[in-house]
Coordinates of C-alpha atoms and ligand atoms in Angstrom, one line a residue:
X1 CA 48.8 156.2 26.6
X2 CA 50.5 156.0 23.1
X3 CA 54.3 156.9 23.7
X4 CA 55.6 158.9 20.4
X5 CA 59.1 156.8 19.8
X6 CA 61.0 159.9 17.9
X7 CA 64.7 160.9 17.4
X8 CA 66.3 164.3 17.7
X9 CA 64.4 165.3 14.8
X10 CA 61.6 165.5 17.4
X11 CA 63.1 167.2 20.3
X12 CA 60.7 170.6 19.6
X13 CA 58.3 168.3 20.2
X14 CA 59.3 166.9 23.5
X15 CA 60.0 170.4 25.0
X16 CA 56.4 171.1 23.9
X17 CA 55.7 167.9 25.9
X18 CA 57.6 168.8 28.9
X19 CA 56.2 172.2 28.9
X20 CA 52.8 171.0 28.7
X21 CA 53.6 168.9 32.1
X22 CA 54.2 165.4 30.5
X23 CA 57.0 163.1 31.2
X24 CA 59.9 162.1 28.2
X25 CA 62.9 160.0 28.3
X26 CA 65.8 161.1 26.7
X27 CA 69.5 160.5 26.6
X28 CA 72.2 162.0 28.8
X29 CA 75.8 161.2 28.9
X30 CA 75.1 158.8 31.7
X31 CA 71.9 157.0 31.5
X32 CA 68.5 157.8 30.1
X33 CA 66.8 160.1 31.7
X34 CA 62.8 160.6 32.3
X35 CA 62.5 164.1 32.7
X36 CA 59.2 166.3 33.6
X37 CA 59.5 170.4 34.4
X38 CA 61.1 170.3 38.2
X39 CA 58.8 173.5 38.9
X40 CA 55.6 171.6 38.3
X41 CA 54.5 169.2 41.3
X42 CA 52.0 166.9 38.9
X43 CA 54.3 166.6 36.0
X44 CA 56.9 165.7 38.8
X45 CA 54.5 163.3 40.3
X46 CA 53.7 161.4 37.2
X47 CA 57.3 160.5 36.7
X48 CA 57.0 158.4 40.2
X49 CA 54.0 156.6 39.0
X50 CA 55.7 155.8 35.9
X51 CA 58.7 154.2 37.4
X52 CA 56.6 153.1 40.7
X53 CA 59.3 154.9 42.3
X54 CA 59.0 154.9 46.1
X55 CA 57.7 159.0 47.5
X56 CA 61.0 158.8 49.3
X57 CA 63.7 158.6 46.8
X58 CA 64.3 162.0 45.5
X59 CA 65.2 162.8 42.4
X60 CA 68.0 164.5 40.6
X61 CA 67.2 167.7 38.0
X62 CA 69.2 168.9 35.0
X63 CA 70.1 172.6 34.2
X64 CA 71.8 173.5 31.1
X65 CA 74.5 176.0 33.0
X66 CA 76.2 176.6 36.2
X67 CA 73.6 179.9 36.6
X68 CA 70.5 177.8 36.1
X69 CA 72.1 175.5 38.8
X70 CA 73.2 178.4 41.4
X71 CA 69.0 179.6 40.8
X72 CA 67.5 176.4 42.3
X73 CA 69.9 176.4 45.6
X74 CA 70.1 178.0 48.7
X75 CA 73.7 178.7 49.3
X76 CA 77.1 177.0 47.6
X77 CA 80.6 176.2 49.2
X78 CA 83.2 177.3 47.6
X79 CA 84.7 174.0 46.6
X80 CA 82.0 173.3 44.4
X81 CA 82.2 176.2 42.5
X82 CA 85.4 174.5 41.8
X83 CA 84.2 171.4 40.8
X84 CA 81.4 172.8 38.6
X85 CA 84.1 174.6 36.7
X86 CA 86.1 171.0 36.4
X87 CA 83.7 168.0 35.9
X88 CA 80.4 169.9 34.5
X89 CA 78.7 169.8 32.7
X90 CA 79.4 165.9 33.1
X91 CA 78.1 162.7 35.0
X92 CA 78.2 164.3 38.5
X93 CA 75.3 165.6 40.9
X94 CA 75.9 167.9 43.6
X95 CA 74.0 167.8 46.3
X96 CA 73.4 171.2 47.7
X97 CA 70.7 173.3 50.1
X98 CA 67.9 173.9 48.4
X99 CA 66.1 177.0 47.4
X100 CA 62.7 175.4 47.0
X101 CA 62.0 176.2 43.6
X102 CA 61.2 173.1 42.4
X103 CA 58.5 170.9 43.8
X104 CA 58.3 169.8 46.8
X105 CA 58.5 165.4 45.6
X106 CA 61.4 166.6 43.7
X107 CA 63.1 166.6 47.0
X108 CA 61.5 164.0 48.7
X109 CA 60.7 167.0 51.3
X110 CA 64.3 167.0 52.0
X111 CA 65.9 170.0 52.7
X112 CA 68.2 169.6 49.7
X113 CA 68.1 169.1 46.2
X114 CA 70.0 167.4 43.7
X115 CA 71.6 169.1 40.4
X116 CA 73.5 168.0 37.4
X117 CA 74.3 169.8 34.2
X118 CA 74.6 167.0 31.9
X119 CA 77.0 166.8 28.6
X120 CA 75.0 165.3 26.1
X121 CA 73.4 167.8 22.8
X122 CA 69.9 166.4 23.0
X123 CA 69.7 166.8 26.6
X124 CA 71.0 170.3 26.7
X125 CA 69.1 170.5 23.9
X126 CA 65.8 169.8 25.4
X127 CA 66.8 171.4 28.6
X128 CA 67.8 175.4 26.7
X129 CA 64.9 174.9 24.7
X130 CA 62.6 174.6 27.4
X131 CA 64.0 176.9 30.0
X132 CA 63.2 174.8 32.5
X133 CA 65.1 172.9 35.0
X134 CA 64.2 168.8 34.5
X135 CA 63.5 166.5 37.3
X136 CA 65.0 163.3 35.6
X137 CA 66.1 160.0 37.2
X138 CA 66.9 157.3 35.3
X139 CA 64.4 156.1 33.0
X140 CA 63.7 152.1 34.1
X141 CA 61.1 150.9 36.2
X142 CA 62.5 151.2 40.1
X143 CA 64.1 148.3 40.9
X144 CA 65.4 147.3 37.3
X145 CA 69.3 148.1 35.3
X146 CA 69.0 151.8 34.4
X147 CA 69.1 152.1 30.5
X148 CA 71.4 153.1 28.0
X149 CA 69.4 152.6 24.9
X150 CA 66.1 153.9 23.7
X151 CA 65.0 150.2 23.3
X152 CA 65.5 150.0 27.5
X153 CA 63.6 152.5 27.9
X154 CA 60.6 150.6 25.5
X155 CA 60.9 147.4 27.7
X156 CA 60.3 149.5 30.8
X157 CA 57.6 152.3 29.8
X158 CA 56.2 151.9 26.3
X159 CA 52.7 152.9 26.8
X160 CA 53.1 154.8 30.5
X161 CA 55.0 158.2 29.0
X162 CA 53.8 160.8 26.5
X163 CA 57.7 160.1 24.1
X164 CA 60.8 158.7 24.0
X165 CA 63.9 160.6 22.1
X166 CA 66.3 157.7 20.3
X167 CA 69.6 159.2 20.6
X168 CA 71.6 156.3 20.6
X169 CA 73.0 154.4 22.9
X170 CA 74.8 156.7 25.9
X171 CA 78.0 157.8 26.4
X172 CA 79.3 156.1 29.4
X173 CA 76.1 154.0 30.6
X174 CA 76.7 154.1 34.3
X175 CA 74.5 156.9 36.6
X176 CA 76.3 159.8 37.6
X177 CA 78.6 160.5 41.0
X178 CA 76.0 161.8 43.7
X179 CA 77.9 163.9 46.2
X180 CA 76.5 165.6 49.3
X181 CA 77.5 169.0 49.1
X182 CA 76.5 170.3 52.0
X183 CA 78.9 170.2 54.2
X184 CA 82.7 171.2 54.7
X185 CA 84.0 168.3 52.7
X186 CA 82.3 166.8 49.7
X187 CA 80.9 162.7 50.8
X188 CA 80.3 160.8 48.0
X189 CA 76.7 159.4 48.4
X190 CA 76.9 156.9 44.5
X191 CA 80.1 155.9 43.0
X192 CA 80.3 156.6 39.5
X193 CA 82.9 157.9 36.6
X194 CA 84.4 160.6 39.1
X195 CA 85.8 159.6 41.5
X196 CA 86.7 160.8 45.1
X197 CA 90.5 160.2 44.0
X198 CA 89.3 162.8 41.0
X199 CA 87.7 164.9 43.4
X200 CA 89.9 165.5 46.3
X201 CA 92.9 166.7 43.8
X202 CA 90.7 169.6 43.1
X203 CA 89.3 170.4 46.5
X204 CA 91.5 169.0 48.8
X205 CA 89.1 166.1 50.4
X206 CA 86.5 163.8 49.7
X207 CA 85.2 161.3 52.1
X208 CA 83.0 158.0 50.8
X209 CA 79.7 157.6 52.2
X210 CA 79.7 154.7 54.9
X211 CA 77.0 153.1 52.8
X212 CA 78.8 153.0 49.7
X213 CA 82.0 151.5 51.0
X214 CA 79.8 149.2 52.5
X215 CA 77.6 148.7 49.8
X216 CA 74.1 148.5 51.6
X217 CA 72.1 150.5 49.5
X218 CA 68.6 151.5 51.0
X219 CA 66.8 150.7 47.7
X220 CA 67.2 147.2 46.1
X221 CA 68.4 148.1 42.3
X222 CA 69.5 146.5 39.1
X223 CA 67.6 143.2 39.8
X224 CA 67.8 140.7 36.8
X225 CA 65.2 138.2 36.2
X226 CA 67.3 135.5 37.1
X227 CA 69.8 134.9 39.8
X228 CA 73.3 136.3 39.9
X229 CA 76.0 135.3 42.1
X230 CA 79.2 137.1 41.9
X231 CA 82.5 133.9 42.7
X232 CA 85.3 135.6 44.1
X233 CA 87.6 133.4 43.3
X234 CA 88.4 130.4 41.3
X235 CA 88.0 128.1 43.7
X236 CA 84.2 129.5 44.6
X237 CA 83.8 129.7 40.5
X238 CA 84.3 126.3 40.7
X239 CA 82.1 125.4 44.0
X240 CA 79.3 127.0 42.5
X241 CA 79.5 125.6 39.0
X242 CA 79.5 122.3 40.8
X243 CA 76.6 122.9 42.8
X244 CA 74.8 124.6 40.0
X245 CA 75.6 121.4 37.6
X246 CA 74.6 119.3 40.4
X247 CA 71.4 120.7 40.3
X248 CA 70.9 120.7 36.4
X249 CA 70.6 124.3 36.4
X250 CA 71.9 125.7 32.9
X251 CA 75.0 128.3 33.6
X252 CA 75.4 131.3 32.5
X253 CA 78.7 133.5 33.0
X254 CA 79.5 137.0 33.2
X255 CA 83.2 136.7 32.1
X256 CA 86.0 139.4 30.7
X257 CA 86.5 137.8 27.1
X258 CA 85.0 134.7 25.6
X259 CA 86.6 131.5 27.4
X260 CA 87.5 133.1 30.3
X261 CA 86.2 130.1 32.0
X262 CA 85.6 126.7 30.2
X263 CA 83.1 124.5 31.9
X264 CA 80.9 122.0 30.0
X265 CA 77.9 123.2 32.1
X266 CA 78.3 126.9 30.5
X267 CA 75.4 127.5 27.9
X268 CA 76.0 130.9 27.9
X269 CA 79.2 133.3 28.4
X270 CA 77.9 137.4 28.8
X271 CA 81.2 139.1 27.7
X272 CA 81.7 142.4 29.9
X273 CA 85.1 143.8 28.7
X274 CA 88.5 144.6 30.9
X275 CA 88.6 148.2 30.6
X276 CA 86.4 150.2 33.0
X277 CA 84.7 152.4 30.0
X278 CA 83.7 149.0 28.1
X279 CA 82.6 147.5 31.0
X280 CA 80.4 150.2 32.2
X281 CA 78.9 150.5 28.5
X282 CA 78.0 146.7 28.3
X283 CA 77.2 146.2 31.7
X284 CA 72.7 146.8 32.3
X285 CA 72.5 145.9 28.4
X286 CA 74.2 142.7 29.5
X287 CA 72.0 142.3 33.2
X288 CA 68.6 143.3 30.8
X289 CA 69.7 140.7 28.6
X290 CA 69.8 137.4 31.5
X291 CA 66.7 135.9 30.7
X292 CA 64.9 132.7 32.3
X293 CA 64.3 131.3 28.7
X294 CA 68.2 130.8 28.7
X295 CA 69.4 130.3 31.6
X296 CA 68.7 129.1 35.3
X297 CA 71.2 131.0 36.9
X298 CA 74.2 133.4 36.4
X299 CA 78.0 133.5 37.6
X300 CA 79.7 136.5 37.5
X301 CA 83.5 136.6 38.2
X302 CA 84.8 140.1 39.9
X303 CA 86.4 142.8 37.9
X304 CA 88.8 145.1 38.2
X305 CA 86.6 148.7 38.9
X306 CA 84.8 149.5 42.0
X307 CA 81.8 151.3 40.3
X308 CA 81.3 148.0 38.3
X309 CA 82.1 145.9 40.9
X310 CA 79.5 148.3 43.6
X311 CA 76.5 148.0 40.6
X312 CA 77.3 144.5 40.2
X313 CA 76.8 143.1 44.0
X314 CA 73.5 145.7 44.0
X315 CA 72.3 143.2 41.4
X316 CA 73.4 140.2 42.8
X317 CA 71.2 137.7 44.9
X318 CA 73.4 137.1 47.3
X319 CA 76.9 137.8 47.8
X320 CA 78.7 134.6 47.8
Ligands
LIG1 O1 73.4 160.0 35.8 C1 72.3 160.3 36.4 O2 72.4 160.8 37.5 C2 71.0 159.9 35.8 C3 70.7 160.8 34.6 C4 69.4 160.5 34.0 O3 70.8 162.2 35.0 N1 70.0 160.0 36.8 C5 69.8 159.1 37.8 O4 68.8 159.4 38.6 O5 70.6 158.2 38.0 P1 68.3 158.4 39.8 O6 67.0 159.0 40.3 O7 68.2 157.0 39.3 O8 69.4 158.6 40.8 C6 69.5 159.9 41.5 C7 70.2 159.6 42.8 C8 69.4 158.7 43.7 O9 70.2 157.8 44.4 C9 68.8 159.7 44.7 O10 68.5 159.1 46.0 C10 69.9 160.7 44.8 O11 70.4 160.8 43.5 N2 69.4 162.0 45.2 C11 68.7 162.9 44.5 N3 68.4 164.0 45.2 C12 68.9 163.8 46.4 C13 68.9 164.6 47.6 N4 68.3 165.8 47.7 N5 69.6 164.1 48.7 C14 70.2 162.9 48.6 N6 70.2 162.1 47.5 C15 69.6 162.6 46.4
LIG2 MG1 67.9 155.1 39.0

């Protein structure tokens, strides 16, 4: 298939796309997103062929407004009325009963579905345009960094969707929070820009899903093509440099700032920033970028943010 590579001068022509049951990526606020209409079971079913997402994962799907979203679930609490009204549209999902409107793989055959109103123009764009809710995880292949440019999205799927809308480079460039709303108290089920601290000073409480705190994650993500080990200290920096140089493997380093660590055996420094909103813009543009042809292997040190820090031991080989 021939992918049409367009900008937003094209967005008519990816609703027509969508409408017609194909699958486009286009930029939210978070990631990209691939998005098919959420009503329509083979559109829905060619986005997990194009990924090679596993049947089991569900995905998330956009609406352009709070009414859109109350149409495709069952029943609401009233705390996340509240938090609609606060954080969206933004990078959050809610997690919520569903009122099996969209099709069935959307859900996984869960009993819920997943909805976000995202806060980007071409996405709300595409989504009022079409009148259709949008089944849209990320737009990588399973298993890889999600993207945050249009080019990401080439290196993944060139050739395997019907377009691609170039809007630039996204907003924040890590996935949204994914909170189980279906209960008294909202759980955090992904970590992301808001944050239970964010949420329980509206509603009162938020607990942290026992996997996230623990970070084992049921599908491997973010995998670069080389290996990453994160040093959690100085002294373990320095163990592994040793035992890296020892075996002539050529260094790479995921650092702060540029000579954050000076070893002879460094080819390559990756600079990820110190504040949390640079760090989570450079971060899968920077764990795309590790590439055999460079380097052998790749040091991280940690940083100070737990949504980097939980997408950063998801990518790493092992935890040292
Ligand atoms: O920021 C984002 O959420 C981006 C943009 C494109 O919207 N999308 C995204 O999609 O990250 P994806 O598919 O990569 O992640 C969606 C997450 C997955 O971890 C999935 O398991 C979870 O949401 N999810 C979706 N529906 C669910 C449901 N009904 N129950 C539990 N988890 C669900
Ligand atoms: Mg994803």
């Amino acid at each position: 298939m021939k992918t049409v590579i367009t900008d937003r001068s094209g967005i008519d022509e990816a609703v027509k796309l969508i409408q017609e049951g194909e699958v486009v990526a286009f930029p939210t606020e978070t990631v990209y997103g691939l998005g098919a209409n959420a009503l329509d079971e083979e559109a829905v079913q060619k986005i997990f062929r194009a990924k090679g997402r596993p049947n089991d994962n569900p995905l998330n799907a956009l609406v352009a407004s709070k009414k859109a979203l109350y149409m495709l679930v069952e029943s609401i609490p009233a705390y996340v009325d509240q938090l609609i009204d606060v954080f969206s549209p933004g990078p959050i999902t809610y997690i919520l009963p569903s009122a099996n409107k969209v099709a069935t793989s959307v859900s996984a055959n869960l009993p819920t579905v997943g909805v976000r109103i995202p806060n980007h123009p071409i996405a709300l764009a595409i989504l009022e345009q079409s009148a259709l809710p949008i089944a849209a995880p990320s737009a990588n292949v399973s298993g890889r960094p999600s993207p945050t440019t249009a080019k990401h999205v080439v290196e993944d799927l060139d050739g395997k969707i019907a377009a691609i809308v170039d809007g630039g480079a996204t907003n924040y460039g890590l996935e949204s929070t994914v909170v189980d709303c279906t209960g008294e108290i909202p759980i955090i089920l992904r970590s992301g820009m808001i944050t239970a601290n964010q949420i329980e000073s509206v509603v009162g409480a938020c607990q942290i899903a026992p996997h996230v705190t623990a970070n084992s994650h049921k599908y491997k993500h973010y995998t670069p093509d080389v290996p990453l080990y994160i040093a959690h200290s100085e002294m373990e920096f320095n163990e592994l440099i040793q035992k890296e140089t020892s075996n002539n493997n050529r260094i790479g380093v995921i650092v702060p700032y540029k000579h954050y660590y000076a070893h002879k055996s460094i080819v390559k420094e990756y600079i990820l920033g110190n504040q949390e909103e640079e760090m989570a813009h450079n971060l899968y543009d920077i764990l795309r970028s590790l590439n055999k042809s460079e380097v052998d292997i790749v040091i991280s040190t940690v940083f100070p943010s737990p949504i980097i820090m939980d997408r950063l031991s998801q990518a790493a080989t092992t935890v040292k």
